[in-house]
mmCIF file of C-alpha atoms and ligand atoms in Angstrom:
data_model
loop_
_atom_site.group_PDB
_atom_site.id
_atom_site.type_symbol
_atom_site.label_atom_id
_atom_site.label_comp_id
_atom_site.label_asym_id
_atom_site.label_seq_id
_atom_site.Cartn_x
_atom_site.Cartn_y
_atom_site.Cartn_z
ATOM 1 C CA UNK A 1 84.020 98.089 111.937
ATOM 2 C CA UNK A 2 81.165 97.020 109.769
ATOM 3 C CA UNK A 3 77.594 97.146 110.928
ATOM 4 C CA UNK A 4 74.998 95.256 108.949
ATOM 5 C CA UNK A 5 71.587 96.751 109.143
ATOM 6 C CA UNK A 6 68.474 94.663 108.791
ATOM 7 C CA UNK A 7 66.416 94.816 105.642
ATOM 8 C CA UNK A 8 63.143 95.929 107.510
ATOM 9 C CA UNK A 9 65.053 98.705 109.503
ATOM 10 C CA UNK A 10 63.217 101.899 110.558
ATOM 11 C CA UNK A 11 64.284 104.775 108.653
ATOM 12 C CA UNK A 12 64.318 107.216 111.251
ATOM 13 C CA UNK A 13 66.320 104.776 113.858
ATOM 14 C CA UNK A 14 68.884 104.232 110.909
ATOM 15 C CA UNK A 15 69.278 108.114 110.453
ATOM 16 C CA UNK A 16 69.664 108.465 114.207
ATOM 17 C CA UNK A 17 72.406 105.873 114.069
ATOM 18 C CA UNK A 18 74.263 107.652 111.227
ATOM 19 C CA UNK A 19 74.036 110.783 112.997
ATOM 20 C CA UNK A 20 75.612 109.375 116.067
ATOM 21 C CA UNK A 21 78.375 107.753 114.205
ATOM 22 C CA UNK A 22 79.433 111.055 112.874
ATOM 23 C CA UNK A 23 78.825 112.822 115.976
ATOM 24 C CA UNK A 24 81.744 110.742 117.496
ATOM 25 C CA UNK A 25 83.991 111.839 114.753
ATOM 26 C CA UNK A 26 83.925 108.589 112.685
ATOM 27 C CA UNK A 27 83.465 108.630 108.779
ATOM 28 C CA UNK A 28 80.797 106.429 107.214
ATOM 29 C CA UNK A 29 81.056 104.272 104.267
ATOM 30 C CA UNK A 30 77.600 103.104 103.136
ATOM 31 C CA UNK A 31 77.076 100.311 100.989
ATOM 32 C CA UNK A 32 73.421 99.696 99.862
ATOM 33 C CA UNK A 33 72.957 96.109 98.358
ATOM 34 C CA UNK A 34 69.538 94.615 97.221
ATOM 35 C CA UNK A 35 69.080 92.451 100.492
ATOM 36 C CA UNK A 36 71.348 94.356 102.931
ATOM 37 C CA UNK A 37 72.744 97.897 103.984
ATOM 38 C CA UNK A 38 76.463 97.718 105.284
ATOM 39 C CA UNK A 39 77.630 100.740 107.327
ATOM 40 C CA UNK A 40 81.435 100.914 107.478
ATOM 41 C CA UNK A 41 82.870 102.995 110.080
ATOM 42 C CA UNK A 42 86.276 104.648 109.549
ATOM 43 C CA UNK A 43 88.426 106.143 112.238
ATOM 44 C CA UNK A 44 89.304 105.191 115.847
ATOM 45 C CA UNK A 45 86.631 102.635 116.831
ATOM 46 C CA UNK A 46 88.147 101.538 119.862
ATOM 47 C CA UNK A 47 85.851 103.560 122.013
ATOM 48 C CA UNK A 48 82.715 102.469 120.317
ATOM 49 C CA UNK A 49 80.596 100.161 122.555
ATOM 50 C CA UNK A 50 79.852 97.283 120.440
ATOM 51 C CA UNK A 51 77.131 95.702 122.881
ATOM 52 C CA UNK A 52 75.201 98.905 122.918
ATOM 53 C CA UNK A 53 75.151 99.067 119.156
ATOM 54 C CA UNK A 54 74.205 95.424 119.175
ATOM 55 C CA UNK A 55 71.300 96.197 121.193
ATOM 56 C CA UNK A 56 69.612 98.392 118.573
ATOM 57 C CA UNK A 57 66.535 96.912 116.725
ATOM 58 C CA UNK A 58 67.848 98.026 113.357
ATOM 59 C CA UNK A 59 71.272 96.101 113.699
ATOM 60 C CA UNK A 60 71.589 92.733 112.409
ATOM 61 C CA UNK A 61 75.369 91.929 113.076
ATOM 62 C CA UNK A 62 78.598 93.839 113.789
ATOM 63 C CA UNK A 63 82.004 92.846 112.806
ATOM 64 C CA UNK A 64 85.258 94.451 113.899
ATOM 65 C CA UNK A 65 87.727 94.402 110.678
ATOM 66 C CA UNK A 66 90.897 92.880 111.757
ATOM 67 C CA UNK A 67 92.752 94.027 108.682
ATOM 68 C CA UNK A 68 94.499 97.417 108.828
ATOM 69 C CA UNK A 69 92.845 98.351 105.707
ATOM 70 C CA UNK A 70 89.251 99.580 106.096
ATOM 71 C CA UNK A 71 87.736 101.548 103.019
ATOM 72 C CA UNK A 72 89.601 99.032 100.628
ATOM 73 C CA UNK A 73 88.391 95.927 102.431
ATOM 74 C CA UNK A 74 85.736 93.876 100.892
ATOM 75 C CA UNK A 75 83.961 93.617 104.161
ATOM 76 C CA UNK A 76 83.291 97.186 103.933
ATOM 77 C CA UNK A 77 81.920 97.075 100.440
ATOM 78 C CA UNK A 78 80.843 93.351 99.632
ATOM 79 C CA UNK A 79 80.132 94.154 95.974
ATOM 80 C CA UNK A 80 82.786 94.896 93.378
ATOM 81 C CA UNK A 81 83.658 98.512 92.888
ATOM 82 C CA UNK A 82 83.130 99.591 89.112
ATOM 83 C CA UNK A 83 85.493 102.343 88.097
ATOM 84 C CA UNK A 84 84.566 104.039 84.861
ATOM 85 C CA UNK A 85 87.081 105.620 82.474
ATOM 86 C CA UNK A 86 85.528 107.638 79.712
ATOM 87 C CA UNK A 87 82.737 104.898 79.427
ATOM 88 C CA UNK A 88 84.948 102.129 79.888
ATOM 89 C CA UNK A 89 84.469 100.182 83.042
ATOM 90 C CA UNK A 90 86.923 98.152 85.209
ATOM 91 C CA UNK A 91 85.557 95.554 87.779
ATOM 92 C CA UNK A 92 82.436 93.323 87.814
ATOM 93 C CA UNK A 93 82.415 91.372 84.751
ATOM 94 C CA UNK A 94 84.029 94.085 82.588
ATOM 95 C CA UNK A 95 87.420 93.618 81.083
ATOM 96 C CA UNK A 96 89.573 96.343 79.585
ATOM 97 C CA UNK A 97 92.893 96.168 77.642
ATOM 98 C CA UNK A 98 95.240 99.187 78.080
ATOM 99 C CA UNK A 99 98.207 99.286 75.534
ATOM 100 C CA UNK A 100 100.758 101.446 74.103
ATOM 101 C CA UNK A 101 104.403 102.253 74.321
ATOM 102 C CA UNK A 102 106.463 102.290 77.547
ATOM 103 C CA UNK A 103 107.523 105.960 76.685
ATOM 104 C CA UNK A 104 106.264 108.510 74.333
ATOM 105 C CA UNK A 105 109.155 109.028 72.099
ATOM 106 C CA UNK A 106 107.768 111.221 69.201
ATOM 107 C CA UNK A 107 104.101 112.470 68.290
ATOM 108 C CA UNK A 108 104.385 110.138 65.203
ATOM 109 C CA UNK A 109 105.611 107.152 67.345
ATOM 110 C CA UNK A 110 102.541 107.537 69.899
ATOM 111 C CA UNK A 111 99.774 108.251 67.280
ATOM 112 C CA UNK A 112 100.900 105.201 65.193
ATOM 113 C CA UNK A 113 100.968 102.962 68.083
ATOM 114 C CA UNK A 114 97.611 104.330 69.551
ATOM 115 C CA UNK A 115 95.882 103.726 66.075
ATOM 116 C CA UNK A 116 97.202 100.137 65.993
ATOM 117 C CA UNK A 117 96.370 99.219 69.378
ATOM 118 C CA UNK A 118 92.951 100.676 69.099
ATOM 119 C CA UNK A 119 92.427 98.746 65.800
ATOM 120 C CA UNK A 120 93.412 95.701 67.705
ATOM 121 C CA UNK A 121 91.001 96.146 70.429
ATOM 122 C CA UNK A 122 92.682 98.426 73.256
ATOM 123 C CA UNK A 123 90.296 100.825 74.805
ATOM 124 C CA UNK A 124 92.654 102.914 76.786
ATOM 125 C CA UNK A 125 96.093 104.240 75.487
ATOM 126 C CA UNK A 126 99.217 104.038 77.803
ATOM 127 C CA UNK A 127 102.516 106.062 77.348
ATOM 128 C CA UNK A 128 105.190 107.283 79.689
ATOM 129 C CA UNK A 129 106.161 111.027 79.720
ATOM 130 C CA UNK A 130 107.804 110.855 83.143
ATOM 131 C CA UNK A 131 109.894 107.758 83.480
ATOM 132 C CA UNK A 132 111.074 106.252 86.729
ATOM 133 C CA UNK A 133 114.478 104.860 85.424
ATOM 134 C CA UNK A 134 116.951 103.021 87.553
ATOM 135 C CA UNK A 135 119.791 104.896 86.128
ATOM 136 C CA UNK A 136 119.830 108.615 85.929
ATOM 137 C CA UNK A 137 121.695 108.410 82.495
ATOM 138 C CA UNK A 138 118.841 106.329 80.858
ATOM 139 C CA UNK A 139 116.187 108.078 78.840
ATOM 140 C CA UNK A 140 114.091 109.990 81.409
ATOM 141 C CA UNK A 141 111.068 110.631 79.184
ATOM 142 C CA UNK A 142 109.969 113.709 77.209
ATOM 143 C CA UNK A 143 108.121 115.193 80.128
ATOM 144 C CA UNK A 144 105.586 117.814 79.665
ATOM 145 C CA UNK A 145 106.091 117.800 75.829
ATOM 146 C CA UNK A 146 105.505 113.995 75.928
ATOM 147 C CA UNK A 147 102.278 114.528 77.773
ATOM 148 C CA UNK A 148 101.200 117.005 75.167
ATOM 149 C CA UNK A 149 101.777 114.305 72.513
ATOM 150 C CA UNK A 150 99.876 111.820 74.186
ATOM 151 C CA UNK A 151 96.970 114.177 74.809
ATOM 152 C CA UNK A 152 96.914 114.910 71.079
ATOM 153 C CA UNK A 153 96.942 111.048 70.312
ATOM 154 C CA UNK A 154 93.883 110.790 72.537
ATOM 155 C CA UNK A 155 92.155 113.807 70.695
ATOM 156 C CA UNK A 156 92.992 111.860 67.448
ATOM 157 C CA UNK A 157 91.896 108.378 68.426
ATOM 158 C CA UNK A 158 89.355 109.102 71.149
ATOM 159 C CA UNK A 159 91.154 106.652 73.427
ATOM 160 C CA UNK A 160 91.304 107.765 77.082
ATOM 161 C CA UNK A 161 94.946 107.954 78.375
ATOM 162 C CA UNK A 162 96.965 106.815 81.221
ATOM 163 C CA UNK A 163 100.377 108.110 82.214
ATOM 164 C CA UNK A 164 102.737 108.062 85.240
ATOM 165 C CA UNK A 165 102.761 110.867 87.728
ATOM 166 C CA UNK A 166 106.056 110.813 89.525
ATOM 167 C CA UNK A 167 105.729 114.197 91.515
ATOM 168 C CA UNK A 168 102.732 116.109 92.758
ATOM 169 C CA UNK A 169 104.481 119.101 91.117
ATOM 170 C CA UNK A 170 103.195 117.882 87.726
ATOM 171 C CA UNK A 171 99.645 117.365 88.762
ATOM 172 C CA UNK A 172 98.378 120.630 87.184
ATOM 173 C CA UNK A 173 99.416 119.192 83.764
ATOM 174 C CA UNK A 174 97.371 116.147 84.070
ATOM 175 C CA UNK A 175 93.994 117.657 83.589
ATOM 176 C CA UNK A 176 93.465 115.850 80.234
ATOM 177 C CA UNK A 177 94.842 112.401 81.720
ATOM 178 C CA UNK A 178 92.170 109.897 82.452
ATOM 179 C CA UNK A 179 93.954 107.663 84.639
ATOM 180 C CA UNK A 180 96.921 108.534 86.911
ATOM 181 C CA UNK A 181 99.398 105.841 87.197
ATOM 182 C CA UNK A 182 101.287 105.481 90.434
ATOM 183 C CA UNK A 183 104.352 103.302 89.445
ATOM 184 C CA UNK A 184 105.874 100.339 91.404
ATOM 185 C CA UNK A 185 108.706 102.729 92.673
ATOM 186 C CA UNK A 186 106.192 105.193 94.026
ATOM 187 C CA UNK A 187 103.814 102.717 95.601
ATOM 188 C CA UNK A 188 104.783 103.849 99.195
ATOM 189 C CA UNK A 189 105.576 107.597 98.419
ATOM 190 C CA UNK A 190 102.857 108.445 100.783
ATOM 191 C CA UNK A 191 102.998 112.372 100.004
ATOM 192 C CA UNK A 192 102.237 111.420 96.386
ATOM 193 C CA UNK A 193 99.440 108.884 97.444
ATOM 194 C CA UNK A 194 97.902 111.734 99.601
ATOM 195 C CA UNK A 195 98.237 114.225 96.666
ATOM 196 C CA UNK A 196 96.207 111.808 94.101
ATOM 197 C CA UNK A 197 93.840 110.955 97.069
ATOM 198 C CA UNK A 198 92.654 114.590 96.753
ATOM 199 C CA UNK A 199 92.030 114.400 92.916
ATOM 200 C CA UNK A 200 88.936 112.919 91.766
ATOM 201 C CA UNK A 201 90.536 110.943 88.751
ATOM 202 C CA UNK A 202 90.876 107.077 88.698
ATOM 203 C CA UNK A 203 94.346 105.998 89.962
ATOM 204 C CA UNK A 204 96.217 102.995 88.632
ATOM 205 C CA UNK A 205 98.161 101.818 91.699
ATOM 206 C CA UNK A 206 100.954 99.312 90.769
ATOM 207 C CA UNK A 207 102.424 96.899 93.299
ATOM 208 C CA UNK A 208 105.655 97.834 94.735
ATOM 209 C CA UNK A 209 108.838 95.914 93.570
ATOM 210 C CA UNK A 210 108.925 93.880 96.962
ATOM 211 C CA UNK A 211 105.804 94.755 98.701
ATOM 212 C CA UNK A 212 103.156 92.525 100.431
ATOM 213 C CA UNK A 213 99.503 92.608 99.134
ATOM 214 C CA UNK A 214 98.710 94.009 102.692
ATOM 215 C CA UNK A 215 101.110 96.918 102.108
ATOM 216 C CA UNK A 216 99.712 97.444 98.836
ATOM 217 C CA UNK A 217 96.263 97.610 100.070
ATOM 218 C CA UNK A 218 97.441 99.961 102.724
ATOM 219 C CA UNK A 219 98.659 102.228 99.961
ATOM 220 C CA UNK A 220 95.201 101.980 98.338
ATOM 221 C CA UNK A 221 93.866 103.128 101.738
ATOM 222 C CA UNK A 222 96.068 106.192 101.770
ATOM 223 C CA UNK A 223 94.427 107.247 98.536
ATOM 224 C CA UNK A 224 90.964 106.475 99.700
ATOM 225 C CA UNK A 225 91.508 108.116 103.160
ATOM 226 C CA UNK A 226 91.884 111.379 100.930
ATOM 227 C CA UNK A 227 88.463 110.834 99.523
ATOM 228 C CA UNK A 228 89.158 109.078 95.971
ATOM 229 C CA UNK A 229 87.984 105.637 96.004
ATOM 230 C CA UNK A 230 88.528 105.089 92.204
ATOM 231 C CA UNK A 231 91.496 102.885 92.486
ATOM 232 C CA UNK A 232 92.534 99.926 90.094
ATOM 233 C CA UNK A 233 95.261 97.768 91.523
ATOM 234 C CA UNK A 234 97.950 96.411 88.899
ATOM 235 C CA UNK A 235 100.182 93.380 89.653
ATOM 236 C CA UNK A 236 103.315 93.700 87.839
ATOM 237 C CA UNK A 237 105.490 91.175 89.276
ATOM 238 C CA UNK A 238 107.467 91.173 92.242
ATOM 239 C CA UNK A 239 111.359 90.643 92.793
ATOM 240 C CA UNK A 240 112.325 87.105 93.698
ATOM 241 C CA UNK A 241 115.606 85.199 93.460
ATOM 242 C CA UNK A 242 114.541 84.165 89.851
ATOM 243 C CA UNK A 243 116.817 85.816 87.293
ATOM 244 C CA UNK A 244 115.172 84.302 84.093
ATOM 245 C CA UNK A 245 112.414 86.827 84.238
ATOM 246 C CA UNK A 246 112.701 90.529 85.034
ATOM 247 C CA UNK A 247 110.211 90.075 87.895
ATOM 248 C CA UNK A 248 107.992 87.174 89.004
ATOM 249 C CA UNK A 249 104.253 87.505 88.224
ATOM 250 C CA UNK A 250 102.330 86.860 91.432
ATOM 251 C CA UNK A 251 99.290 85.268 89.838
ATOM 252 C CA UNK A 252 97.929 84.457 93.217
ATOM 253 C CA UNK A 253 97.730 87.936 94.076
ATOM 254 C CA UNK A 254 94.724 88.061 91.788
ATOM 255 C CA UNK A 255 92.411 85.719 93.624
ATOM 256 C CA UNK A 256 93.723 86.733 97.002
ATOM 257 C CA UNK A 257 92.966 90.418 96.109
ATOM 258 C CA UNK A 258 89.291 89.396 94.845
ATOM 259 C CA UNK A 259 88.780 88.034 98.444
ATOM 260 C CA UNK A 260 90.284 90.937 100.264
ATOM 261 C CA UNK A 261 89.051 93.992 98.351
ATOM 262 C CA UNK A 262 86.263 95.227 96.248
ATOM 263 C CA UNK A 263 88.734 97.198 93.978
ATOM 264 C CA UNK A 264 89.570 95.915 90.491
ATOM 265 C CA UNK A 265 92.789 94.168 89.555
ATOM 266 C CA UNK A 266 94.594 94.428 86.219
ATOM 267 C CA UNK A 267 97.871 92.714 85.375
ATOM 268 C CA UNK A 268 100.892 94.077 83.692
ATOM 269 C CA UNK A 269 102.584 91.068 82.151
ATOM 270 C CA UNK A 270 105.240 93.191 80.099
ATOM 271 C CA UNK A 271 106.977 94.564 83.387
ATOM 272 C CA UNK A 272 106.367 91.252 85.144
ATOM 273 C CA UNK A 273 108.429 89.283 82.696
ATOM 274 C CA UNK A 274 110.540 91.665 80.763
ATOM 275 C CA UNK A 275 110.414 89.412 77.823
ATOM 276 C CA UNK A 276 107.906 89.730 74.828
ATOM 277 C CA UNK A 277 107.409 86.104 74.397
ATOM 278 C CA UNK A 278 105.918 85.676 77.749
ATOM 279 C CA UNK A 279 103.414 88.458 77.523
ATOM 280 C CA UNK A 280 100.914 86.410 75.810
ATOM 281 C CA UNK A 281 101.127 83.193 77.954
ATOM 282 C CA UNK A 282 101.127 85.517 81.299
ATOM 283 C CA UNK A 283 98.060 87.486 79.991
ATOM 284 C CA UNK A 284 96.087 84.152 79.363
ATOM 285 C CA UNK A 285 97.042 82.992 82.789
ATOM 286 C CA UNK A 286 96.111 86.287 84.250
ATOM 287 C CA UNK A 287 92.594 86.380 82.696
ATOM 288 C CA UNK A 288 92.324 82.489 83.983
ATOM 289 C CA UNK A 289 93.166 83.809 87.506
ATOM 290 C CA UNK A 290 90.310 86.424 87.430
ATOM 291 C CA UNK A 291 92.077 89.832 86.280
ATOM 292 C CA UNK A 292 89.833 92.740 85.358
ATOM 293 C CA UNK A 293 92.108 93.658 82.764
ATOM 294 C CA UNK A 294 95.708 93.842 81.219
ATOM 295 C CA UNK A 295 98.137 96.760 80.555
ATOM 296 C CA UNK A 296 100.596 95.847 77.705
ATOM 297 C CA UNK A 297 103.354 97.545 76.316
ATOM 298 C CA UNK A 298 103.244 97.736 72.514
ATOM 299 C CA UNK A 299 105.908 99.492 70.189
ATOM 300 C CA UNK A 300 105.843 99.704 66.268
ATOM 301 C CA UNK A 301 109.800 99.188 66.152
ATOM 302 C CA UNK A 302 110.870 97.444 69.666
ATOM 303 C CA UNK A 303 114.586 97.160 68.545
ATOM 304 C CA UNK A 304 114.779 100.859 68.572
ATOM 305 C CA UNK A 305 112.668 101.662 71.661
ATOM 306 C CA UNK A 306 114.018 104.089 74.100
ATOM 307 C CA UNK A 307 112.769 102.162 76.891
ATOM 308 C CA UNK A 308 111.648 98.430 77.503
ATOM 309 C CA UNK A 309 111.970 97.384 73.747
ATOM 310 C CA UNK A 310 112.710 93.705 75.047
ATOM 311 C CA UNK A 311 109.397 93.279 76.593
ATOM 312 C CA UNK A 312 107.211 95.226 74.058
ATOM 313 C CA UNK A 313 104.983 93.640 71.526
ATOM 314 C CA UNK A 314 104.782 94.340 67.812
ATOM 315 C CA UNK A 315 101.028 95.537 66.741
ATOM 316 C CA UNK A 316 100.561 92.287 65.106
ATOM 317 C CA UNK A 317 101.777 90.290 68.208
ATOM 318 C CA UNK A 318 99.321 92.500 70.193
ATOM 319 C CA UNK A 319 96.592 91.832 67.859
ATOM 320 C CA UNK A 320 97.233 87.926 68.324
ATOM 321 C CA UNK A 321 97.203 88.544 72.122
ATOM 322 C CA UNK A 322 93.880 90.118 71.993
ATOM 323 C CA UNK A 323 92.291 87.499 70.019
ATOM 324 C CA UNK A 324 93.599 84.739 72.348
ATOM 325 C CA UNK A 325 92.006 86.748 75.428
ATOM 326 C CA UNK A 326 88.702 87.050 73.594
ATOM 327 C CA UNK A 327 88.542 83.178 73.502
ATOM 328 C CA UNK A 328 89.078 82.867 77.116
ATOM 329 C CA UNK A 329 87.034 85.820 78.359
ATOM 330 C CA UNK A 330 83.572 83.875 78.269
ATOM 331 C CA UNK A 331 84.938 81.134 80.582
ATOM 332 C CA UNK A 332 85.624 83.607 83.200
ATOM 333 C CA UNK A 333 82.521 85.287 82.855
ATOM 334 C CA UNK A 334 83.755 88.590 81.691
ATOM 335 C CA UNK A 335 83.248 90.830 78.607
ATOM 336 C CA UNK A 336 85.464 93.019 76.796
ATOM 337 C CA UNK A 337 84.380 96.456 75.545
ATOM 338 C CA UNK A 338 84.527 96.116 71.834
ATOM 339 C CA UNK A 339 85.188 99.793 71.102
HETATM 340 C C1 PEP B 1 105.758 101.541 83.422
HETATM 341 O O1 PEP B 1 104.471 101.289 83.424
HETATM 342 O O2 PEP B 1 106.396 101.840 82.277
HETATM 343 C C2 PEP B 1 106.451 101.182 84.525
HETATM 344 C C3 PEP B 1 107.783 101.911 84.667
HETATM 345 O O3 PEP B 1 106.044 100.323 85.327
HETATM 346 P P1 PEP B 1 106.446 99.771 86.827
HETATM 347 O O4 PEP B 1 105.924 101.053 87.663
HETATM 348 O O5 PEP B 1 105.405 98.665 87.126
HETATM 349 O O6 PEP B 1 107.837 99.512 86.698
HETATM 350 MN MN1 MN B 2 107.913 100.119 80.778
#
């Protein structure tokens, strides 16, 4: 339920209303804009007497939110949420490019790629230490050792880092990680969502392999219900009948999400396509559709990559992509951090 408060509302009456909402066991999500104040009520609102609330002088309007997601709903928080990652902002008219290898393979590898992507314009470094592989016989990632290499690359380059968390057990090792990635395969791992909901770190929540936008927003809701609202959504393609690409990039998810939620949305064209030659066109299409950023796999030697070489760009291809994105950004009224 969302209560819009009149701009000239009496402060005392407003306070009384907030106290009453809390006294009946509901949580308050306050969004104060320039011309309005929106009070979101989270919890079981079925017993709230709408006509009684409507009769209050300070109340302008009341809407029951039909969608099952509340905190993530744009009706709750009409303005874009801005998520700050080490000074780099996602949302609004900000645009960020995250880049790096699929997996951390060695310290030299991750450092060389980190320097190259930074030089080209990436503001955040990605690298997987714990890899969710479809086969138990495939490279599983370097684990904690890999994480240490990523943290060292952060120290050397100054780039904030993002890496995937597959199990709550490894959360104690994530202190130096700037964004925790919840991968597609764990989008509905509700215990993991609850665990990261208790942290106060930004979370990159990837869309599940075959999940609807509503299911995806409900997963965001799980994290928000724990008190962490720093969520960036990532469209990474969904499974369809089409075999020419690894997944099908759901471009329409971007403008739909912009309507439905205030959370920023970025796109992963690498996992969406599985093919390096598609990464640039899909990136440009994503910018055009209103994405708040991109996450791109880059490898200095894709032929020998231990994971996802076919979809990884070489540093010079990444450089070319960033230049093309920069040409498009003014058209969608977005600006990329320059360092
Ligand atoms: C990844 O980012 O390396 C990854 C495994 O992505 P996804 O969860 O989208 O498959
Ligand atoms: Mn990958």
